[in-house]
Each structure stands twice: as structure tokens, then as C-alpha cells.
Coordinates of C-alpha atoms and ligand atoms in Angstrom, one line a residue:
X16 CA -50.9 192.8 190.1
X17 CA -49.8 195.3 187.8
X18 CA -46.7 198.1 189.0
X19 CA -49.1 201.0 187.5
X20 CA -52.1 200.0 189.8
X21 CA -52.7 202.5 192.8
X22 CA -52.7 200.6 196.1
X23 CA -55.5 200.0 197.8
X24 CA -55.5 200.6 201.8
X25 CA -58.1 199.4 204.2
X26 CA -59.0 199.8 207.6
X27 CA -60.4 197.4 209.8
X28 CA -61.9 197.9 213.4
X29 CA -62.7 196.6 216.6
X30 CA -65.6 194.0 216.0
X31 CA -67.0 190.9 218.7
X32 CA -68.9 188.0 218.3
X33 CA -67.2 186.4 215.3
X34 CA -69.9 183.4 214.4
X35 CA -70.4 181.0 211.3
X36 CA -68.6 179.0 209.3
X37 CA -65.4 180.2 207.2
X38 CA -65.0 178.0 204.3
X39 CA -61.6 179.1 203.2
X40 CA -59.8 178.2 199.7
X41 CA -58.2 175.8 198.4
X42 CA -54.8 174.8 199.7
X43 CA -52.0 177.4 197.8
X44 CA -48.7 174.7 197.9
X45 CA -51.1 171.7 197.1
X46 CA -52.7 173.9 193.9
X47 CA -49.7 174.5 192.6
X48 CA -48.5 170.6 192.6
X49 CA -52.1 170.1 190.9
X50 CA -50.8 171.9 188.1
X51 CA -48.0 170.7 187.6
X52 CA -48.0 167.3 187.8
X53 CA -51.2 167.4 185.8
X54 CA -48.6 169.0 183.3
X55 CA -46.3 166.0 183.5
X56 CA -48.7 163.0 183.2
X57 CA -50.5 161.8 180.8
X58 CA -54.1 162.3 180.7
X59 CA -56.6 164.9 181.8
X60 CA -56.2 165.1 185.5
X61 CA -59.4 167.1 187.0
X62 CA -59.0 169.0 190.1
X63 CA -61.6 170.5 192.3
X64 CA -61.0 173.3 194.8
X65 CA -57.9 174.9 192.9
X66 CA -57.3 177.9 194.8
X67 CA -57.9 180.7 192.5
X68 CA -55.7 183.0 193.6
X69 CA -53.1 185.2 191.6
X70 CA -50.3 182.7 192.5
X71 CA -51.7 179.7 191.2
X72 CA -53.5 181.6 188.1
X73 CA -50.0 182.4 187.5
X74 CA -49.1 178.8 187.7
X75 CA -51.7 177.6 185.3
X76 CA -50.5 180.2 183.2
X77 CA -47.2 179.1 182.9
X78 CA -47.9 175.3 182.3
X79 CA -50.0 176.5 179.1
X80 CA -47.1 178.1 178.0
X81 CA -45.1 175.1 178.2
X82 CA -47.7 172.8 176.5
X83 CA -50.6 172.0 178.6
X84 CA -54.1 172.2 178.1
X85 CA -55.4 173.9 181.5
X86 CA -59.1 175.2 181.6
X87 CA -61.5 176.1 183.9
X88 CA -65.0 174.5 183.3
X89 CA -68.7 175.7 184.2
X90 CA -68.9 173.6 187.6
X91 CA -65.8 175.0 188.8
X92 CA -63.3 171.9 188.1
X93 CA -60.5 172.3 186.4
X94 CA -58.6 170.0 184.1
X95 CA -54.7 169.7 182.7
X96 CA -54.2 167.5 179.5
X97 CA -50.5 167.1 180.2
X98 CA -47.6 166.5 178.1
X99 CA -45.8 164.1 180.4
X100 CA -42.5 163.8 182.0
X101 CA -39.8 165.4 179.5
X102 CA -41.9 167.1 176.9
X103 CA -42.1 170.6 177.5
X104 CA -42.6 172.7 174.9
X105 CA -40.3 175.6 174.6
X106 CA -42.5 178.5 175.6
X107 CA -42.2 181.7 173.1
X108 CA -42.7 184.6 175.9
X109 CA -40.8 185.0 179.2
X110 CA -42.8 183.8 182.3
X111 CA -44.4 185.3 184.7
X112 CA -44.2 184.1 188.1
X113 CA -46.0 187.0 189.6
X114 CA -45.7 187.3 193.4
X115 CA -44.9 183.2 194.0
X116 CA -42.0 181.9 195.0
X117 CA -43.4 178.5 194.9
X118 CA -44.5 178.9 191.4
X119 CA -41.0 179.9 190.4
X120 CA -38.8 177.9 191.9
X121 CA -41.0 174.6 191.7
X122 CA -41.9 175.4 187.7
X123 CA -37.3 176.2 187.2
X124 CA -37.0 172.8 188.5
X125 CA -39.3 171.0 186.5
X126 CA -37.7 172.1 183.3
X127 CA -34.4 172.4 184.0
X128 CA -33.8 168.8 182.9
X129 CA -35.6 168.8 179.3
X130 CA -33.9 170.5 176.9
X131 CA -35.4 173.6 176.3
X132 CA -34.5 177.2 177.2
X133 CA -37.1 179.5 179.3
X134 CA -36.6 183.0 181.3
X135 CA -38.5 183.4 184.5
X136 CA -39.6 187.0 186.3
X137 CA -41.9 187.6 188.3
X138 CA -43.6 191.2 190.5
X139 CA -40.9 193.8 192.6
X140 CA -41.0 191.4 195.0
X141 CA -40.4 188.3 194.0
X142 CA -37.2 189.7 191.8
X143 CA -35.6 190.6 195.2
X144 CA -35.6 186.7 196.4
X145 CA -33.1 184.6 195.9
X146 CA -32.6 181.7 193.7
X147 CA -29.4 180.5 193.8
X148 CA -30.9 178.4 196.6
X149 CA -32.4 176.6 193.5
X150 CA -29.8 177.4 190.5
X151 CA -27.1 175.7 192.3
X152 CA -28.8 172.3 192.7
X153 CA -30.4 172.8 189.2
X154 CA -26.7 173.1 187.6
X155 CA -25.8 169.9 189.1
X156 CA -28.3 168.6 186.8
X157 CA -26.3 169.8 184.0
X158 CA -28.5 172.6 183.4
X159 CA -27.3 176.4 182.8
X160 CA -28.8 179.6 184.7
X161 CA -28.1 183.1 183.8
X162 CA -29.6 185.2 186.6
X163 CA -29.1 189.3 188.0
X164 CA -26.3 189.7 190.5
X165 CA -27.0 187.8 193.8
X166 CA -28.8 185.0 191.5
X167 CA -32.1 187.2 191.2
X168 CA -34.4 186.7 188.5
X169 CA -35.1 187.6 185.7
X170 CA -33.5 183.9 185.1
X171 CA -33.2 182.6 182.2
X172 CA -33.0 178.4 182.4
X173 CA -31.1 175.9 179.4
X174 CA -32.4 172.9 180.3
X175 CA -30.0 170.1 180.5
X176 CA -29.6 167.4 177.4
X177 CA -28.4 164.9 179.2
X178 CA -29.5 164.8 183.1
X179 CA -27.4 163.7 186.0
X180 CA -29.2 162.4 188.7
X181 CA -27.8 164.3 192.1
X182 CA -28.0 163.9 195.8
X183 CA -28.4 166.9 197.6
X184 CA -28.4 168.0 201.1
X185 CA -30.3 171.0 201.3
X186 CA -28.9 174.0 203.1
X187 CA -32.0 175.5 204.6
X188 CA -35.7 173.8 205.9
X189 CA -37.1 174.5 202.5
X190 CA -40.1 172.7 200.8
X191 CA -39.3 174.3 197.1
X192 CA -35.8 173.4 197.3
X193 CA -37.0 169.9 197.9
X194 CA -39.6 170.3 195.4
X195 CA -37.2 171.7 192.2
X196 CA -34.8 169.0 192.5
X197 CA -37.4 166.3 192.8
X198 CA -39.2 167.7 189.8
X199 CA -35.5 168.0 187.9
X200 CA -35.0 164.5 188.8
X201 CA -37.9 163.4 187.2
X202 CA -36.3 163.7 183.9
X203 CA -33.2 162.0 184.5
X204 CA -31.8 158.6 184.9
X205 CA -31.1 157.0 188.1
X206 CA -32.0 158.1 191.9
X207 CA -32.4 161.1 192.9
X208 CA -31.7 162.0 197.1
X209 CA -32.7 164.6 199.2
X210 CA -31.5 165.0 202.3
X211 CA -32.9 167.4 204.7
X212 CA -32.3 168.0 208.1
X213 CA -35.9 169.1 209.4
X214 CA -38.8 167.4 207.6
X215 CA -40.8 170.0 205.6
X216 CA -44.2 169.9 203.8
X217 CA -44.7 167.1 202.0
X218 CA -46.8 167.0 199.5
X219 CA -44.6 166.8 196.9
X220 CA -43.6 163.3 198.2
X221 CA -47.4 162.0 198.6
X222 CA -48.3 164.0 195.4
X223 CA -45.9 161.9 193.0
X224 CA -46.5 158.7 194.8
X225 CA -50.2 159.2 193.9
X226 CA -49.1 159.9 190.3
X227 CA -47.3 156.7 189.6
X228 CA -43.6 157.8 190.5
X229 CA -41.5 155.3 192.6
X230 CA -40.4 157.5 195.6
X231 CA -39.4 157.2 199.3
X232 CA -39.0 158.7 202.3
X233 CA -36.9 157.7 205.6
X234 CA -36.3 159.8 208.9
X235 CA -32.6 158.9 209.7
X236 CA -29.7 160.0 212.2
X237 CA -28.8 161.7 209.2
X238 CA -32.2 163.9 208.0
X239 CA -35.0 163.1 206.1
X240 CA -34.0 161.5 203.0
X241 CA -35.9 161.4 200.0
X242 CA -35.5 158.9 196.9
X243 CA -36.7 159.4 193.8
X244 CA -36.3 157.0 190.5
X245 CA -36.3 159.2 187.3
X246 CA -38.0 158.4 183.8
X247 CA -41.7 157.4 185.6
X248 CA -44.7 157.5 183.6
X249 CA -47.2 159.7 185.4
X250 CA -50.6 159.2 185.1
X251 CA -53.4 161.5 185.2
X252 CA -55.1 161.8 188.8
X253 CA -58.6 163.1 190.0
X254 CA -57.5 165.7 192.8
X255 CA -59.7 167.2 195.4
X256 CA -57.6 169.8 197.3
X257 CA -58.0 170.2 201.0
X258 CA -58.6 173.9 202.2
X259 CA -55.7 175.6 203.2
X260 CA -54.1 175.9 206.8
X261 CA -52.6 178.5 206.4
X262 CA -55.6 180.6 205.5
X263 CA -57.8 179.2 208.1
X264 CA -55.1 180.4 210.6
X265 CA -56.8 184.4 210.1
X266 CA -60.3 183.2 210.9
X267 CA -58.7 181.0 213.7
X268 CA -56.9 183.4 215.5
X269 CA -59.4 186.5 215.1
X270 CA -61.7 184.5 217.1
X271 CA -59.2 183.8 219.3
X272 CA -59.1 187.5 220.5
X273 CA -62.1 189.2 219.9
X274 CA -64.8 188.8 222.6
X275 CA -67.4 186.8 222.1
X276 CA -66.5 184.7 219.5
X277 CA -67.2 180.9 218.4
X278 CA -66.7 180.0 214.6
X279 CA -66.1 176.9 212.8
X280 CA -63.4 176.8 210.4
X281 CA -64.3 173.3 208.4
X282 CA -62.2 170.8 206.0
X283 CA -58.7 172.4 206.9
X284 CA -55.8 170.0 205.9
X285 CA -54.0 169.4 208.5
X286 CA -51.0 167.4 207.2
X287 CA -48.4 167.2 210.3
X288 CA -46.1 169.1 208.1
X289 CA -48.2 172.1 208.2
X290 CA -49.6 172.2 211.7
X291 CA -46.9 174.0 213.8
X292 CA -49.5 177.1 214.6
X293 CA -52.5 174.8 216.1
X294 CA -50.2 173.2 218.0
X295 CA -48.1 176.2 219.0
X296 CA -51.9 178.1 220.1
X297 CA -53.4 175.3 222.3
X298 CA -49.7 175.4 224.0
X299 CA -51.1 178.8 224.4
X300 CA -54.0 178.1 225.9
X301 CA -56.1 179.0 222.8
X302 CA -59.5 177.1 222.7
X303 CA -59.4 175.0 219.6
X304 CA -61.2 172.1 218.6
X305 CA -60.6 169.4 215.9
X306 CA -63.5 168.1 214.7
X307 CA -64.3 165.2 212.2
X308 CA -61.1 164.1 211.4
X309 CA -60.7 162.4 208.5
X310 CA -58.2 161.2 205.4
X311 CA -58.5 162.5 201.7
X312 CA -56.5 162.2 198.6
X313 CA -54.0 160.9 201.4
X314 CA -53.9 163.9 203.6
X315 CA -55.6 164.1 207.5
X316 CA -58.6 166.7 207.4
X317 CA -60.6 168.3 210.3
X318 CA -63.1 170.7 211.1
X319 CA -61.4 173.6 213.3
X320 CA -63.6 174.7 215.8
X321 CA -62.2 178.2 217.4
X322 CA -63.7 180.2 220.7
X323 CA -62.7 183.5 222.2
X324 CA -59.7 183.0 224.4
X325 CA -59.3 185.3 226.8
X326 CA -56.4 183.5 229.0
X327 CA -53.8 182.8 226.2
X328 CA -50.1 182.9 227.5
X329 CA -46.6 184.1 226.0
X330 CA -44.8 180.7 225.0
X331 CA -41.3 180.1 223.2
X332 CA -41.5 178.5 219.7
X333 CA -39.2 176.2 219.1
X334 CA -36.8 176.3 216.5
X335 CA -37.5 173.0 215.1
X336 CA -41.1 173.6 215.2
X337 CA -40.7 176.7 212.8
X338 CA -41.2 174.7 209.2
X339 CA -44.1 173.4 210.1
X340 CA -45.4 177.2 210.4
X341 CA -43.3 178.9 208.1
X342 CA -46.3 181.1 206.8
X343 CA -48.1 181.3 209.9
X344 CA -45.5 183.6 212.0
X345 CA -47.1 186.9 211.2
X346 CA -50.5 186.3 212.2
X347 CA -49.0 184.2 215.8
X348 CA -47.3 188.0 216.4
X349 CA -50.7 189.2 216.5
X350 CA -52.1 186.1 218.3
X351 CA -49.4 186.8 221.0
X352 CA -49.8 190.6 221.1
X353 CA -53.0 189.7 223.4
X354 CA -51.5 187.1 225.3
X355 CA -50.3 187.6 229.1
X356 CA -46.1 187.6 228.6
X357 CA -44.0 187.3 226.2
X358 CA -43.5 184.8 223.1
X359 CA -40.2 184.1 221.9
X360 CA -39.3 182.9 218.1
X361 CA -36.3 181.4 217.5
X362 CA -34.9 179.8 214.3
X363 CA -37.0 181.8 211.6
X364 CA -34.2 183.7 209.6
X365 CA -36.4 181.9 206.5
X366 CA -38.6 184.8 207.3
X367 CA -36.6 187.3 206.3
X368 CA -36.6 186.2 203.0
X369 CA -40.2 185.9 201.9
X370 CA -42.8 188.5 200.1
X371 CA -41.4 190.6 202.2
X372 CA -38.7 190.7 205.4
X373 CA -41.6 189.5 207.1
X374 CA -40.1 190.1 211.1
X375 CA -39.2 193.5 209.8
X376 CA -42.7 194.4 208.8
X377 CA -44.2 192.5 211.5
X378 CA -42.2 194.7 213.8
X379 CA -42.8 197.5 212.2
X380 CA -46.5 197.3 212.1
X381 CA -46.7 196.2 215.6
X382 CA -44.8 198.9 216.6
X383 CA -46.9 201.2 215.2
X384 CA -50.4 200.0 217.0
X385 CA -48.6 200.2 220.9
X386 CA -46.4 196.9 220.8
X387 CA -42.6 196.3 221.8
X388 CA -41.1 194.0 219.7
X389 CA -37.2 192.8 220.0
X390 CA -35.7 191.2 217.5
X391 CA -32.3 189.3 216.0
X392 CA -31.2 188.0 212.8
X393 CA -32.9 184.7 213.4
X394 CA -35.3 185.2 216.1
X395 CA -38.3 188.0 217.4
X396 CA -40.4 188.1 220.0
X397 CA -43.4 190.0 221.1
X398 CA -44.8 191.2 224.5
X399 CA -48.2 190.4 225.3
X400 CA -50.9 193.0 226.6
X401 CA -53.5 190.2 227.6
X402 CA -56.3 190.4 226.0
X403 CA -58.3 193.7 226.0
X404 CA -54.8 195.7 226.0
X405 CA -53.4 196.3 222.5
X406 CA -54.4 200.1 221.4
X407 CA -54.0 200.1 217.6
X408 CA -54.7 202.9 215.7
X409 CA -51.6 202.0 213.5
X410 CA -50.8 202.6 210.2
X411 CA -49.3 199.5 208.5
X412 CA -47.4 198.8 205.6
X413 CA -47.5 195.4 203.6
X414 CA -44.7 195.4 201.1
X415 CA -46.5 193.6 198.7
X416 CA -47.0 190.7 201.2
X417 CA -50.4 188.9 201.2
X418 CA -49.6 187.4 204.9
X419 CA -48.4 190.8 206.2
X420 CA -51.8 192.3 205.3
X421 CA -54.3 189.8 206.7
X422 CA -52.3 189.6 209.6
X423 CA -52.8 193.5 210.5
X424 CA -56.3 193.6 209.4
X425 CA -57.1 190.7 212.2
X426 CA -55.2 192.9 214.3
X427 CA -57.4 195.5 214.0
X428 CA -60.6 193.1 214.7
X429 CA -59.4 193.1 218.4
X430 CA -57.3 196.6 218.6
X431 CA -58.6 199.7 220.7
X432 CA -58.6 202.2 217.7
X433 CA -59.1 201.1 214.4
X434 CA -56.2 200.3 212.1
X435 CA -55.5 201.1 208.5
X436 CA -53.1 199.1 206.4
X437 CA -51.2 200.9 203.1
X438 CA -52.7 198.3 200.9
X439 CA -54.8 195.2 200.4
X440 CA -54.2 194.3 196.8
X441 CA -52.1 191.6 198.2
X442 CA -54.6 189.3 199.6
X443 CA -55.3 188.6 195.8
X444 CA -52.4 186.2 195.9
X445 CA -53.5 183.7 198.0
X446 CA -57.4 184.6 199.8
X447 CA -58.6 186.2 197.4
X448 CA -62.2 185.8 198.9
X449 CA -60.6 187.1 202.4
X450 CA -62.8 190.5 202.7
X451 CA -66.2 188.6 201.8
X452 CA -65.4 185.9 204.1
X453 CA -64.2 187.5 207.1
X454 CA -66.7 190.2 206.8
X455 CA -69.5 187.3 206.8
X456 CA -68.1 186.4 210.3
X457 CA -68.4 189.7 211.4
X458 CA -64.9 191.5 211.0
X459 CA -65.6 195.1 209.9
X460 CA -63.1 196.1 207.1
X461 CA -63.7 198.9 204.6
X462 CA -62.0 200.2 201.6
X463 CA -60.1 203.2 201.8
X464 CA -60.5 206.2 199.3
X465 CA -56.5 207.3 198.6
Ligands
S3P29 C1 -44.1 176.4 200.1 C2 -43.0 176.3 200.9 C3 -42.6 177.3 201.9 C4 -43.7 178.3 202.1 C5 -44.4 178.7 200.9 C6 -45.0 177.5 200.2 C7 -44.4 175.2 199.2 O1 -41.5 178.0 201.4 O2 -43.2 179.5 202.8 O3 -45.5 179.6 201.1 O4 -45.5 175.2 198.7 O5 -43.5 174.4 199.0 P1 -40.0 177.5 201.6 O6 -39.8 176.2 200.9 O7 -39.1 178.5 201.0 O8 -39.8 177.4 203.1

């Protein structure tokens, strides 16, 4: 998204009777890994249902730079000739990571152990985030990072001649901490460990065991610990990417509260890992379904069946619950705005350091459109107006946050007055077929002129 572009605001109003089918993208972390491991086999690896969203564009992007061969062909597969483990290219421009943290912080790792030098930005947003969450653990490696103050990017990355395998307890629940290292370790000798103390998305993990890699996983006393042998010779993989949970949680949970309503949300991966918010909503007594559950490419699948809800309840989230729903807090704030009582949210400081300080636009949004929202340095909560209660009419800021955005528009599908958010470019990043799809359900959202 360029800086020069105007935004793009949006308004959406009070709708009922959501029906159909939502057939959202393809899964946004599991793209990603497409990409790049296609980079690091050998072989053509062919993927089909690549999200096409900025994020992963931006991905693909990046691994042409360093060497691949990525293209997009007529029937809507996509294929990576990769270079294999250790043979980045060095690129000749500086990278653009866009709006994706994942992107980033996954691609850093993956070359930081082949030695070659390459600078990483990325939009206003994504420069504010931090990184020495992933330059520290890279340095152990031996590589070198020269970042802003605070470890922001621009970074620029020396990859490391001669790797040293590390083991690494990570400090915070995060999946592209994990993600880097494992990547870095690829290219070096010897095991590399990853200790974490809650279990986060893992499709790193099942990813490189699919390639060829020799990698492990136990649940210990001590954390999750993950073992990785470097120097594997990955091979090319036919991928078929499950659709995203975290995208079917905005059809989900707009049928959830707005009248009516009975839609069918189908072939959503629902990999434990990432399933914090369907269990967190029946808890809440949301009516949802799982239908034909199956396995593909090593990952469960089911068809999410979701029905007006009239009767939800407030409930308190867990802290240990919160990384298998990182993404999805936003849109359970509006889930909960229409539920009788309160819902609490502990452990989530991660959140404040996303796109955007997600509680703080949360809150502010919600704020805006009637709500009361309390909230700490780790924790929020929201009180509920059961369900025909909330008034909207709010105007909402997004901060260049994809999630923030869809989450207000939905609110807005079951608000009193309609609601307006500042702009919708954002969606691009990760549902970029978001207006066409919801709209085909029956949400009413129109472009704003500014
Ligand atoms: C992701 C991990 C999560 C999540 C992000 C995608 C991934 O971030 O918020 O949208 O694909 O590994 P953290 O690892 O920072 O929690």
C-alpha cells in the first residue's frame, strides 16, 4: 500500500439474515511457509490456494529476489523452483516486507545463516515493531544486524559464514520467533532447540517434516521443545493450503450477532494451534457446528457451520488459551459487545505489539459506538449489551491494521446506527476478497467518498 495513497473509509450497516457459503482464502501463516520452503528445496513445489494477499505477494516477492523462480500460472497454482537450503542469492535492492511481520521476521531468519548481506523495511507500521525479538537469536547464529534504535527496521542482515547451531528459550508465545531460528538453523551444523513455554502454531514444524527435514517435537515439564538437525536436503512438495481460521472468524461471528442468520463457512483449518476462538465462542454459548472433518497435507479440516446466537454470555479467556487466538481478539471484542456480561482477557500484552496496539484501537473503536471497555497492560475486557443492545454510529480508526478494520465493519452488521471506519485499504493484506464475500452473505458495506 503506498504512503501517497488516500485512505479509503467505509461504512457498514445494520443487516439480518446472513445465508450462503463464505469460502474464504487461503491460510496467511501457512502461504507464507509455501513460499519459502518452496525457496529452500529443490524442485518446483506447486501450491494451490496461496492467499493472494499483499502480505504473501510481498513474500513471493522477496524470495525472487533472493533466487527463486515464483510464478503464478493460468489455473491459479503457483510454483517455486527453489535454490535449496544455503543458496541464497544476494539480492541487489532492499526488501520490502510491506505490512507483514511474518514475512519479515520468518524471511531474516532464513538468511541469516548463508553468507550474504540483505536490508529489510517494510510500511509505517511494520517499522514501529520490534525485532530484536528475532536479531538477538539470529546473532547467536553468528550473524550481524544493524537496525534503528529499539532494533526497528530498516535492518540490514550479514549472514553468518560459519553457523552455530543454538538452543533457545523463547521469551514470549511467538510462532515467528520459533519460525526464524528454525529457518536459521537449517543452514547450520548440528541441532537446533526451541524451547517454548506455550505451544504456538505449528506449521512450521509439520511444514519441514513434510519437506524432508529431520525435526521433533516434545511437550515437557520444561515447554515445548523443538529439535531441528541442520544441513537437510529439502525436497520439492505439492501444497494445498487449508483456508484460513482466522478469516473465517469475521463471517463466523457476524452471524453470530445479526438476527436471522445461518451460513456455512467450509474447509477452515482448524489445526489445534489455531482454534482458541471456536472454542472460546461455544464456551460462549455461540451456535457453531463442525462439519466434515477431515485431514489434509497433515492438518484437521472442517466445514464451520454458524447460526444467530442470541444467548451468548461474557466469559474469561484464559491466559494460556491466548496463542491459539492471537489474531482473533479484535473480532471476539465485538463478539462479546453483544453478549449478556462481561468478558475478561487476560495474558495478551502480544497484542499491543501487532499492526497496530490492537487493545488500544479496539478500545477506542468500541468506545466510540456506546461500549465500556477497561483495560491493563496485559489484559481488556469488554461489557456486554446482549444482543440487540450495542448503538454504533462510531467512527473507527484502523491504523493500518487489516484485523482492526474487518473487526469494526462486522460490528456495524449488528450495530443500531451505522458505522464508518477511517479506512479499508487494509483488508488488502490478508482478505483481500473480504467486501465481495461478505457482501454476498448479505453485510451491507459501501465505499466512502473522502
Ligand atoms: C504468525 C504468528 C503470530 C500471528 C501472525 C502470524 C505466524 O505472530 O500473530 O499473524 O504465521 O507465525 P507471533 O508469532 O508474533 O505471535
Amino acid at each position: 500500500m503506498s504512503q501517497l495513497e488516500k485512505p479509503i473509509p467505509m461504512s457498514s450497516k445494520r443487516v439480518t439474515n446472513l445465508s450462503g457459503q463464505a469460502n474464504v482464502p487461503g491460510d496467511k501463516s501457512i502461504s507464507h511457509r509455501s513460499l519459502i520452503l518452496g525457496a529452500l528445496s529443490i524442485g518446483k513445489t506447486k501450491i494451490n490456494g496461496l492467499l493472494e494477499g499483499q502480505d504473501v505477494i510481498d513474500t513471493a516477492k522477496a524470495m525472487s529476489s533472493f533466487g527463486a523462480l515464483v510464478e503464478k500460472h493460468k489455473n491459479g497454482e503457483w510454483t517455486v523452483d527453489g535454490f535449496g537450503v544455503g543458496g541464497f542469492a544476494e539480492p541487489k535492492k532492499v526488501i520490502d516486507c510491506g505490512n507483514s511481520g511474518t514475512g519479515v521476521r520468518l524471511i531474516m531468519g532464513a538468511m541469516s545463516t548463508s553468507n550474504i548481506t540483505a536490508t529489510f523495511t517494510g510500511d509505517a507500521s511494520l517499522n514501529k515493531r520490534p525485532m530484536a525479538r528475532i536479531t538477538e537469536p539470529l546473532n547467536l547464529f553468528g550473524a550481524r544486524t544493524y537496525g534503528r534504535k529499539n532494533g526497528q527496521l530498516p535492518i540490514t542482515v550479514v549472514g553468518s559464514k560459519a553457523p552455530i547451531p543454538i538452543t533457545y528459550h523463547t521469551p514470549v508465545a511467538s510462532a515467528q520467533i520459533k519460525s526464524a531460528i528454525l529457518f536459521a538453523g537449517l543452514n547450520s551444523p548440528g541441532t537446533t532447540k526451541v524451547i517454548e513455554k506455550e505451544k504456538t502454531r505449528d506449521h512450521t514444524e509439520r511444514m519441514l517434516k513434510a519437506f524432508g527435514a529431520n525435526i521433533t517435537s516434545e511437550q515437557t515439564t520444561a515447554g515445548h521443545i523443538i529439535k531441528l538437525d541442520g544441513y537437510p536436503e529439502l525436497n520439492a512438495q505439492e501444497i494445498i493450503v487449508p483456508r484460513d481460521p482466522s478469516s473465517a472468524a469475521f463471517p463466523v461471528c457476524a452471524a453470530l450477532i445479526t438476527e436471522g442468520s445461518d451460513i456455512l463457512v467450509p474447509n477452515i483449518g482448524l489445526n489445534p494451534t489455531r482454534a482458541g476462538l471456536f472454542e472460546t465462542l461455544k464456551e460462549m454459548n455461540a451456535d457453531i457446528t463442525f462439519e466434515n472433518e477431515n485431514f489434509q497435507g497433515g492438518e484437521l479440516m472442517a466445514d464451520i457451520r454458524a447460526r444467530f446466537s442470541p444467548n451468548m454470555i461474557g466469559v474469561d479467556v484464559p491466559p494460556k488459551r491466548a496463542a491459539s487466538m492471537i489474531d482473533e481478539y479484535p473480532i471476539l471484542s465485538v463478539v462479546a459487545a453483544f453478549a449478556k456480561g462481561t468478558t475478561m482477557m487476560r495474558g495478551v500484552r502480544e497484542l499491543r505489539v501487532k499492526e497496530s496496539d490492537r487493545i488500544d484501537a479496539m478500545a477506542k473503536g468500541l468506545k466510540s459506538n456506546g461500549l465500556k471497555i477497561e483495560e491493563g497492560e496485559d489484559w481488556w475486557s469488554v461489557e456486554g449489551r446482549e444482543i440487540d443492545g450495542v448503538n454504533g454510529g462510531g467512527f473507527c480508526q484502523t491504523f493500518l491494521d487489516h484485523r482492526i478494520a474487518m473487526s469494526f465493519l462486522v460490528l456495524g452488521m449488528a450495530s443500531k446506527h451505522e458505522l464508518v471506519i477511517d479506512d479499508s485499504r487494509p483488508v488488502n493484506t490478508s482478505f483481500p476478497v473480504f467486501k465481495s464475500l461478505m457482501s454476498q452473505i448479505g453485510a451491507n458495506f459501501s465505499i466512502l467518498k473522502t
